[in-house]
PDB file of C-alpha atoms in Angstrom:
ATOM      1  CA  ASN A   1       0.000   0.000   0.000  1.00 65.00           C
ATOM      2  CA  ALA A   2       1.221   3.496  -0.820  1.00 80.00           C
ATOM      3  CA  GLY A   3      -0.612   5.117   2.130  1.00 94.00           C
ATOM      4  CA  VAL A   4      -0.987   8.859   1.519  1.00 97.00           C
ATOM      5  CA  THR A   5       0.422  10.120  -1.776  1.00 97.00           C
ATOM      6  CA  GLN A   6       0.963  13.830  -2.154  1.00 96.00           C
ATOM      7  CA  THR A   7       2.104  15.722  -5.251  1.00 96.00           C
ATOM      8  CA  PRO A   8       4.147  17.668  -6.113  1.00 97.00           C
ATOM      9  CA  LYS A   9       7.054  17.409  -3.645  1.00 96.00           C
ATOM     10  CA  PHE A  10       8.453  20.816  -4.531  1.00 97.00           C
ATOM     11  CA  GLN A  11       6.939  23.860  -6.220  1.00 97.00           C
ATOM     12  CA  VAL A  12       8.024  27.433  -6.866  1.00 97.00           C
ATOM     13  CA  LEU A  13       5.354  29.967  -7.767  1.00 97.00           C
ATOM     14  CA  LYS A  14       5.318  33.636  -8.550  1.00 97.00           C
ATOM     15  CA  THR A  15       2.975  35.888  -6.609  1.00 98.00           C
ATOM     16  CA  GLY A  16      -0.491  35.717  -8.121  1.00 97.00           C
ATOM     17  CA  GLN A  17      -0.095  32.318  -9.767  1.00 97.00           C
ATOM     18  CA  SER A  18      -2.478  29.506  -8.953  1.00 97.00           C
ATOM     19  CA  MET A  19      -1.877  25.835  -8.323  1.00 97.00           C
ATOM     20  CA  THR A  20      -3.474  22.704  -6.921  1.00 97.00           C
ATOM     21  CA  LEU A  21      -1.842  20.283  -4.490  1.00 98.00           C
ATOM     22  CA  GLN A  22      -3.059  16.749  -4.968  1.00 97.00           C
ATOM     23  CA  CYS A  23      -3.551  14.156  -2.240  1.00 97.00           C
ATOM     24  CA  ALA A  24      -4.793  10.582  -2.441  1.00 97.00           C
ATOM     25  CA  GLN A  25      -5.029   7.786   0.125  1.00 97.00           C
ATOM     26  CA  ASP A  26      -5.577   4.085  -0.441  1.00 96.00           C
ATOM     27  CA  MET A  27      -6.560   3.089   3.116  1.00 96.00           C
ATOM     28  CA  ASN A  28     -10.312   3.657   2.728  1.00 95.00           C
ATOM     29  CA  HIS A  29     -10.120   6.436   5.312  1.00 95.00           C
ATOM     30  CA  ASN A  30     -13.091   8.685   5.966  1.00 94.00           C
ATOM     31  CA  SER A  31     -11.246  11.779   7.167  1.00 93.00           C
ATOM     32  CA  MET A  32      -8.678  13.830   5.285  1.00 96.00           C
ATOM     33  CA  TYR A  33      -6.768  16.972   6.243  1.00 96.00           C
ATOM     34  CA  TRP A  34      -4.492  19.675   4.930  1.00 98.00           C
ATOM     35  CA  TYR A  35      -1.938  21.206   7.310  1.00 97.00           C
ATOM     36  CA  ARG A  36       0.775  23.760   6.765  1.00 97.00           C
ATOM     37  CA  GLN A  37       4.004  23.767   8.750  1.00 96.00           C
ATOM     38  CA  ASP A  38       6.030  26.902   9.408  1.00 92.00           C
ATOM     39  CA  PRO A  39       9.031  27.201  11.730  1.00 81.00           C
ATOM     40  CA  GLY A  40       7.909  27.752  15.318  1.00 77.00           C
ATOM     41  CA  MET A  41       4.224  27.542  14.379  1.00 80.00           C
ATOM     42  CA  GLY A  42       3.673  23.814  14.492  1.00 88.00           C
ATOM     43  CA  LEU A  43       1.161  22.152  12.209  1.00 95.00           C
ATOM     44  CA  ARG A  44      -1.772  24.428  11.471  1.00 95.00           C
ATOM     45  CA  LEU A  45      -4.977  23.036  10.033  1.00 95.00           C
ATOM     46  CA  ILE A  46      -6.064  24.651   6.762  1.00 96.00           C
ATOM     47  CA  TYR A  47      -9.111  22.569   5.824  1.00 96.00           C
ATOM     48  CA  TYR A  48     -10.387  19.150   6.646  1.00 94.00           C
ATOM     49  CA  SER A  49     -12.979  16.699   5.409  1.00 94.00           C
ATOM     50  CA  ALA A  50     -14.542  14.514   8.093  1.00 90.00           C
ATOM     51  CA  SER A  51     -16.157  12.304   5.461  1.00 89.00           C
ATOM     52  CA  GLU A  52     -16.742  12.133   1.738  1.00 89.00           C
ATOM     53  CA  GLY A  53     -18.942  15.006   0.641  1.00 89.00           C
ATOM     54  CA  THR A  54     -18.076  17.344   3.524  1.00 92.00           C
ATOM     55  CA  THR A  55     -15.386  19.947   3.990  1.00 95.00           C
ATOM     56  CA  ASP A  56     -14.795  22.454   6.758  1.00 93.00           C
ATOM     57  CA  LYS A  57     -12.452  25.309   7.552  1.00 94.00           C
ATOM     58  CA  GLY A  58      -9.546  24.854   9.896  1.00 93.00           C
ATOM     59  CA  GLU A  59      -7.409  27.416  11.712  1.00 91.00           C
ATOM     60  CA  VAL A  60      -5.939  29.174   8.655  1.00 95.00           C
ATOM     61  CA  PRO A  61      -8.295  28.770   5.645  1.00 96.00           C
ATOM     62  CA  ASN A  62      -7.892  32.199   4.036  1.00 96.00           C
ATOM     63  CA  GLY A  63      -6.413  32.051   0.547  1.00 96.00           C
ATOM     64  CA  TYR A  64      -7.174  28.355   0.071  1.00 98.00           C
ATOM     65  CA  ASN A  65      -9.951  26.180  -1.288  1.00 97.00           C
ATOM     66  CA  VAL A  66     -10.400  22.436  -1.157  1.00 97.00           C
ATOM     67  CA  SER A  67     -12.250  19.713  -2.993  1.00 97.00           C
ATOM     68  CA  ARG A  68     -13.049  16.247  -1.667  1.00 96.00           C
ATOM     69  CA  LEU A  69     -13.277  14.701  -5.113  1.00 89.00           C
ATOM     70  CA  ASN A  70     -14.184  11.235  -3.813  1.00 95.00           C
ATOM     71  CA  LYS A  71     -13.316   9.159  -0.785  1.00 95.00           C
ATOM     72  CA  ARG A  72      -9.692   8.779  -1.907  1.00 97.00           C
ATOM     73  CA  GLU A  73      -8.786  12.264  -3.048  1.00 97.00           C
ATOM     74  CA  PHE A  74      -8.621  15.647  -1.329  1.00 98.00           C
ATOM     75  CA  SER A  75      -7.054  18.558  -3.211  1.00 97.00           C
ATOM     76  CA  LEU A  76      -5.914  21.973  -1.988  1.00 98.00           C
ATOM     77  CA  ARG A  77      -6.009  24.961  -4.318  1.00 98.00           C
ATOM     78  CA  LEU A  78      -4.234  28.285  -4.069  1.00 97.00           C
ATOM     79  CA  GLU A  79      -6.109  30.680  -6.334  1.00 93.00           C
ATOM     80  CA  SER A  80      -3.662  33.597  -6.135  1.00 96.00           C
ATOM     81  CA  ALA A  81      -0.465  32.664  -4.347  1.00 97.00           C
ATOM     82  CA  ALA A  82       1.124  35.091  -1.881  1.00 97.00           C
ATOM     83  CA  PRO A  83       4.589  35.035  -0.257  1.00 97.00           C
ATOM     84  CA  SER A  84       2.868  34.371   3.098  1.00 96.00           C
ATOM     85  CA  GLN A  85       1.838  30.986   1.700  1.00 97.00           C
ATOM     86  CA  THR A  86       5.447  29.843   1.470  1.00 97.00           C
ATOM     87  CA  SER A  87       5.408  26.773   3.676  1.00 97.00           C
ATOM     88  CA  VAL A  88       5.548  22.993   3.847  1.00 97.00           C
ATOM     89  CA  TYR A  89       2.134  21.470   3.223  1.00 98.00           C
ATOM     90  CA  PHE A  90       1.093  18.091   4.566  1.00 98.00           C
ATOM     91  CA  CYS A  91      -1.922  16.076   3.599  1.00 98.00           C
ATOM     92  CA  ALA A  92      -3.094  13.471   6.114  1.00 97.00           C
ATOM     93  CA  SER A  93      -5.858  10.936   6.516  1.00 96.00           C
ATOM     94  CA  SER A  94      -7.434   8.886   9.294  1.00 93.00           C
ATOM     95  CA  GLY A  95     -10.208   6.367   9.653  1.00 91.00           C
ATOM     96  CA  GLN A  96     -12.069   8.684  12.016  1.00 85.00           C
ATOM     97  CA  ILE A  97     -11.096  11.995  13.627  1.00 83.00           C
ATOM     98  CA  ASP A  98     -10.049  10.258  16.847  1.00 86.00           C
ATOM     99  CA  GLU A  99      -7.714   7.790  15.153  1.00 89.00           C
ATOM    100  CA  LYS A 100      -4.098   7.796  14.014  1.00 92.00           C
ATOM    101  CA  LEU A 101      -3.199  10.288  11.301  1.00 94.00           C
ATOM    102  CA  PHE A 102      -1.199   9.058   8.339  1.00 96.00           C
ATOM    103  CA  PHE A 103       0.753  11.872   6.708  1.00 97.00           C
ATOM    104  CA  GLY A 104       1.910  12.320   3.157  1.00 97.00           C
ATOM    105  CA  SER A 105       5.546  13.171   2.478  1.00 96.00           C
ATOM    106  CA  GLY A 106       4.860  16.896   2.209  1.00 96.00           C
ATOM    107  CA  THR A 107       5.066  19.623  -0.419  1.00 97.00           C
ATOM    108  CA  GLN A 108       7.646  22.371  -0.077  1.00 96.00           C
ATOM    109  CA  LEU A 109       6.089  25.468  -1.646  1.00 97.00           C
ATOM    110  CA  SER A 110       7.901  28.732  -2.248  1.00 97.00           C
ATOM    111  CA  VAL A 111       6.065  31.822  -3.445  1.00 97.00           C
ATOM    112  CA  LEU A 112       8.336  34.538  -4.783  1.00 96.00           C
TER     113      LEU A 112
ATOM    114  CA  GLY B   1      -9.437  31.418  21.687  1.00 48.00           C
ATOM    115  CA  GLU B   2      -9.665  27.661  21.534  1.00 58.00           C
ATOM    116  CA  ASN B   3      -6.248  26.151  21.085  1.00 86.00           C
ATOM    117  CA  VAL B   4      -3.570  23.737  22.248  1.00 93.00           C
ATOM    118  CA  GLU B   5      -0.558  25.200  24.030  1.00 94.00           C
ATOM    119  CA  GLN B   6       2.720  23.272  24.218  1.00 96.00           C
ATOM    120  CA  HIS B   7       5.812  23.893  26.369  1.00 96.00           C
ATOM    121  CA  PRO B   8       8.748  24.114  26.222  1.00 97.00           C
ATOM    122  CA  SER B   9       9.525  25.029  22.622  1.00 95.00           C
ATOM    123  CA  THR B  10      13.056  23.622  22.943  1.00 97.00           C
ATOM    124  CA  LEU B  11      14.463  21.064  25.365  1.00 98.00           C
ATOM    125  CA  SER B  12      18.015  19.830  25.681  1.00 98.00           C
ATOM    126  CA  VAL B  13      18.893  16.812  27.848  1.00 98.00           C
ATOM    127  CA  GLN B  14      21.838  14.522  28.390  1.00 98.00           C
ATOM    128  CA  GLU B  15      21.583  10.978  27.117  1.00 97.00           C
ATOM    129  CA  GLY B  16      19.995   8.810  29.781  1.00 97.00           C
ATOM    130  CA  ASP B  17      18.059  11.646  31.392  1.00 97.00           C
ATOM    131  CA  SER B  18      14.279  12.010  31.271  1.00 98.00           C
ATOM    132  CA  ALA B  19      12.385  14.537  29.150  1.00 98.00           C
ATOM    133  CA  VAL B  20       8.928  15.943  29.843  1.00 98.00           C
ATOM    134  CA  ILE B  21       6.787  17.976  27.441  1.00 98.00           C
ATOM    135  CA  LYS B  22       3.505  19.526  28.553  1.00 98.00           C
ATOM    136  CA  CYS B  23       0.363  20.581  26.712  1.00 97.00           C
ATOM    137  CA  THR B  24      -2.796  22.329  27.778  1.00 96.00           C
ATOM    138  CA  TYR B  25      -6.084  22.474  25.921  1.00 94.00           C
ATOM    139  CA  SER B  26      -9.176  24.611  26.224  1.00 90.00           C
ATOM    140  CA  ASP B  27     -12.094  22.390  25.173  1.00 90.00           C
ATOM    141  CA  SER B  28     -13.412  20.390  28.136  1.00 89.00           C
ATOM    142  CA  ALA B  29     -15.104  18.004  25.683  1.00 89.00           C
ATOM    143  CA  SER B  30     -11.775  16.909  24.168  1.00 92.00           C
ATOM    144  CA  ASN B  31     -11.296  13.164  24.597  1.00 92.00           C
ATOM    145  CA  TYR B  32      -8.416  12.143  22.339  1.00 94.00           C
ATOM    146  CA  PHE B  33      -4.809  13.287  22.794  1.00 96.00           C
ATOM    147  CA  PRO B  34      -2.122  12.015  20.417  1.00 97.00           C
ATOM    148  CA  TRP B  35       1.602  12.736  20.321  1.00 98.00           C
ATOM    149  CA  TYR B  36       3.564  12.851  17.073  1.00 98.00           C
ATOM    150  CA  LYS B  37       7.310  12.739  16.458  1.00 98.00           C
ATOM    151  CA  GLN B  38       8.854  14.426  13.450  1.00 97.00           C
ATOM    152  CA  GLU B  39      12.458  13.763  12.531  1.00 96.00           C
ATOM    153  CA  LEU B  40      14.291  16.301  10.416  1.00 92.00           C
ATOM    154  CA  GLY B  41      12.990  16.374   6.850  1.00 91.00           C
ATOM    155  CA  LYS B  42      10.413  13.662   7.483  1.00 94.00           C
ATOM    156  CA  ARG B  43       6.680  13.463   8.028  1.00 96.00           C
ATOM    157  CA  PRO B  44       5.142  13.381  11.537  1.00 96.00           C
ATOM    158  CA  GLN B  45       4.425   9.936  12.934  1.00 96.00           C
ATOM    159  CA  LEU B  46       2.231   8.911  15.838  1.00 96.00           C
ATOM    160  CA  ILE B  47       4.193   7.635  18.847  1.00 97.00           C
ATOM    161  CA  ILE B  48       1.491   7.344  21.492  1.00 97.00           C
ATOM    162  CA  ASP B  49      -2.039   8.508  22.194  1.00 96.00           C
ATOM    163  CA  ILE B  50      -4.399   8.557  25.146  1.00 95.00           C
ATOM    164  CA  ARG B  51      -8.146   8.778  25.527  1.00 93.00           C
ATOM    165  CA  SER B  52      -9.991  10.530  28.303  1.00 88.00           C
ATOM    166  CA  ASN B  53     -11.131   7.357  30.019  1.00 86.00           C
ATOM    167  CA  VAL B  54      -7.580   6.649  31.275  1.00 88.00           C
ATOM    168  CA  GLY B  55      -5.090   8.756  33.196  1.00 92.00           C
ATOM    169  CA  GLU B  56      -1.846   7.224  31.971  1.00 95.00           C
ATOM    170  CA  LYS B  57      -0.538   5.075  29.159  1.00 95.00           C
ATOM    171  CA  LYS B  58       2.939   3.589  28.688  1.00 96.00           C
ATOM    172  CA  ASP B  59       4.820   2.118  25.770  1.00 95.00           C
ATOM    173  CA  GLN B  60       8.353   1.086  26.677  1.00 96.00           C
ATOM    174  CA  ARG B  61      10.288   4.321  27.388  1.00 97.00           C
ATOM    175  CA  ILE B  62       7.392   6.596  26.484  1.00 98.00           C
ATOM    176  CA  ALA B  63       4.424   7.489  28.656  1.00 98.00           C
ATOM    177  CA  VAL B  64       1.602   9.996  28.481  1.00 98.00           C
ATOM    178  CA  THR B  65      -0.376  11.314  31.451  1.00 97.00           C
ATOM    179  CA  LEU B  66      -3.698  13.118  31.322  1.00 96.00           C
ATOM    180  CA  ASN B  67      -5.332  15.410  33.857  1.00 95.00           C
ATOM    181  CA  LYS B  68      -8.806  16.174  32.556  1.00 93.00           C
ATOM    182  CA  THR B  69      -9.717  18.400  35.464  1.00 92.00           C
ATOM    183  CA  ALA B  70      -6.770  20.691  34.813  1.00 93.00           C
ATOM    184  CA  LYS B  71      -7.010  20.149  31.041  1.00 94.00           C
ATOM    185  CA  HIS B  72      -3.397  19.240  30.509  1.00 95.00           C
ATOM    186  CA  PHE B  73      -1.460  16.207  29.325  1.00 97.00           C
ATOM    187  CA  SER B  74       2.227  15.404  29.232  1.00 98.00           C
ATOM    188  CA  LEU B  75       4.698  13.239  27.332  1.00 98.00           C
ATOM    189  CA  HIS B  76       7.413  11.546  29.364  1.00 98.00           C
ATOM    190  CA  ILE B  77      10.468   9.975  27.750  1.00 98.00           C
ATOM    191  CA  THR B  78      12.769   8.048  30.059  1.00 97.00           C
ATOM    192  CA  GLU B  79      16.377   6.948  29.447  1.00 98.00           C
ATOM    193  CA  THR B  80      16.638   9.272  26.471  1.00 98.00           C
ATOM    194  CA  GLN B  81      18.810   8.273  23.525  1.00 97.00           C
ATOM    195  CA  PRO B  82      20.273  10.379  20.676  1.00 96.00           C
ATOM    196  CA  GLU B  83      17.692   8.904  18.295  1.00 96.00           C
ATOM    197  CA  ASP B  84      14.971  10.533  20.405  1.00 97.00           C
ATOM    198  CA  SER B  85      16.160  13.898  19.055  1.00 97.00           C
ATOM    199  CA  ALA B  86      13.274  15.281  16.986  1.00 97.00           C
ATOM    200  CA  VAL B  87      10.350  17.691  17.124  1.00 97.00           C
ATOM    201  CA  TYR B  88       7.415  16.446  19.173  1.00 98.00           C
ATOM    202  CA  PHE B  89       3.845  17.654  18.701  1.00 97.00           C
ATOM    203  CA  CYS B  90       0.850  17.193  20.943  1.00 97.00           C
ATOM    204  CA  ALA B  91      -2.690  17.470  19.614  1.00 96.00           C
ATOM    205  CA  ALA B  92      -6.290  17.496  20.784  1.00 94.00           C
ATOM    206  CA  ILE B  93      -9.686  17.373  19.140  1.00 91.00           C
ATOM    207  CA  LEU B  94     -11.675  20.569  19.618  1.00 86.00           C
ATOM    208  CA  TYR B  95     -15.284  19.421  19.433  1.00 85.00           C
ATOM    209  CA  ASN B  96     -16.716  22.891  19.986  1.00 77.00           C
ATOM    210  CA  GLN B  97     -15.161  23.802  16.647  1.00 73.00           C
ATOM    211  CA  GLY B  98     -16.689  20.934  14.749  1.00 76.00           C
ATOM    212  CA  GLY B  99     -14.236  18.231  15.748  1.00 82.00           C
ATOM    213  CA  LYS B 100     -10.923  19.588  14.500  1.00 87.00           C
ATOM    214  CA  LEU B 101      -7.601  17.943  15.388  1.00 90.00           C
ATOM    215  CA  ILE B 102      -5.433  20.878  16.460  1.00 92.00           C
ATOM    216  CA  PHE B 103      -1.691  20.620  17.118  1.00 94.00           C
ATOM    217  CA  GLY B 104       0.500  22.385  19.625  1.00 94.00           C
ATOM    218  CA  GLN B 105       3.422  24.486  18.454  1.00 94.00           C
ATOM    219  CA  GLY B 106       5.982  21.698  18.841  1.00 95.00           C
ATOM    220  CA  THR B 107       8.986  20.966  21.076  1.00 96.00           C
ATOM    221  CA  GLU B 108      12.427  20.483  19.602  1.00 96.00           C
ATOM    222  CA  LEU B 109      14.134  17.861  21.751  1.00 98.00           C
ATOM    223  CA  SER B 110      17.894  17.516  21.590  1.00 98.00           C
ATOM    224  CA  VAL B 111      19.553  14.554  23.335  1.00 97.00           C
ATOM    225  CA  LYS B 112      23.275  15.059  23.788  1.00 96.00           C
ATOM    226  CA  PRO B 113      25.533  11.986  23.919  1.00 92.00           C
TER     227      PRO B 113
END
């Protein structure tokens, strides 16, 4: 099993460009999450999807949108990238919200 | 606001000593408290978790204690080894915000040989 697959691994954008981060899991998990990690700030929740067909805002949703395409896939879109969105992004999934999170390998995003 | 606070932000210990990291949370309905370890350049991985129906849980050199009345929980690592050096994150589910798993700010643990 691949677990949680996240693409791309690295991305450089110019301010104002858009892009979509892809995430897929093959563990039949109900819940999926997008976190961003900045030095000294821990892992901050951007959006999450408790189950297929639902999405909800996390701690830092501004500037992002998400789509739970099906049970396997949960994408994160930056419509107009800003330097403040330079970060490492992690997708994660779990069977339920009170179960172990499985993380993807992360995406290192730089916005110039 | 509703959050998870973690202390200290950095911790340096000698090999063989114990390390303790503490977290507090604000939602009295929280009932699940995991701890994740993140080695440099890698993804976070679960090392231990505890639910609100128990006060302590152990797994070899790692233990977690929970005080629901005071709304805090702690990670204890005994007989630390250099390979324990990493960033550790606590987390809690905030049900009054729709059931979000929120992480603390992280503790960078350094174990010196």
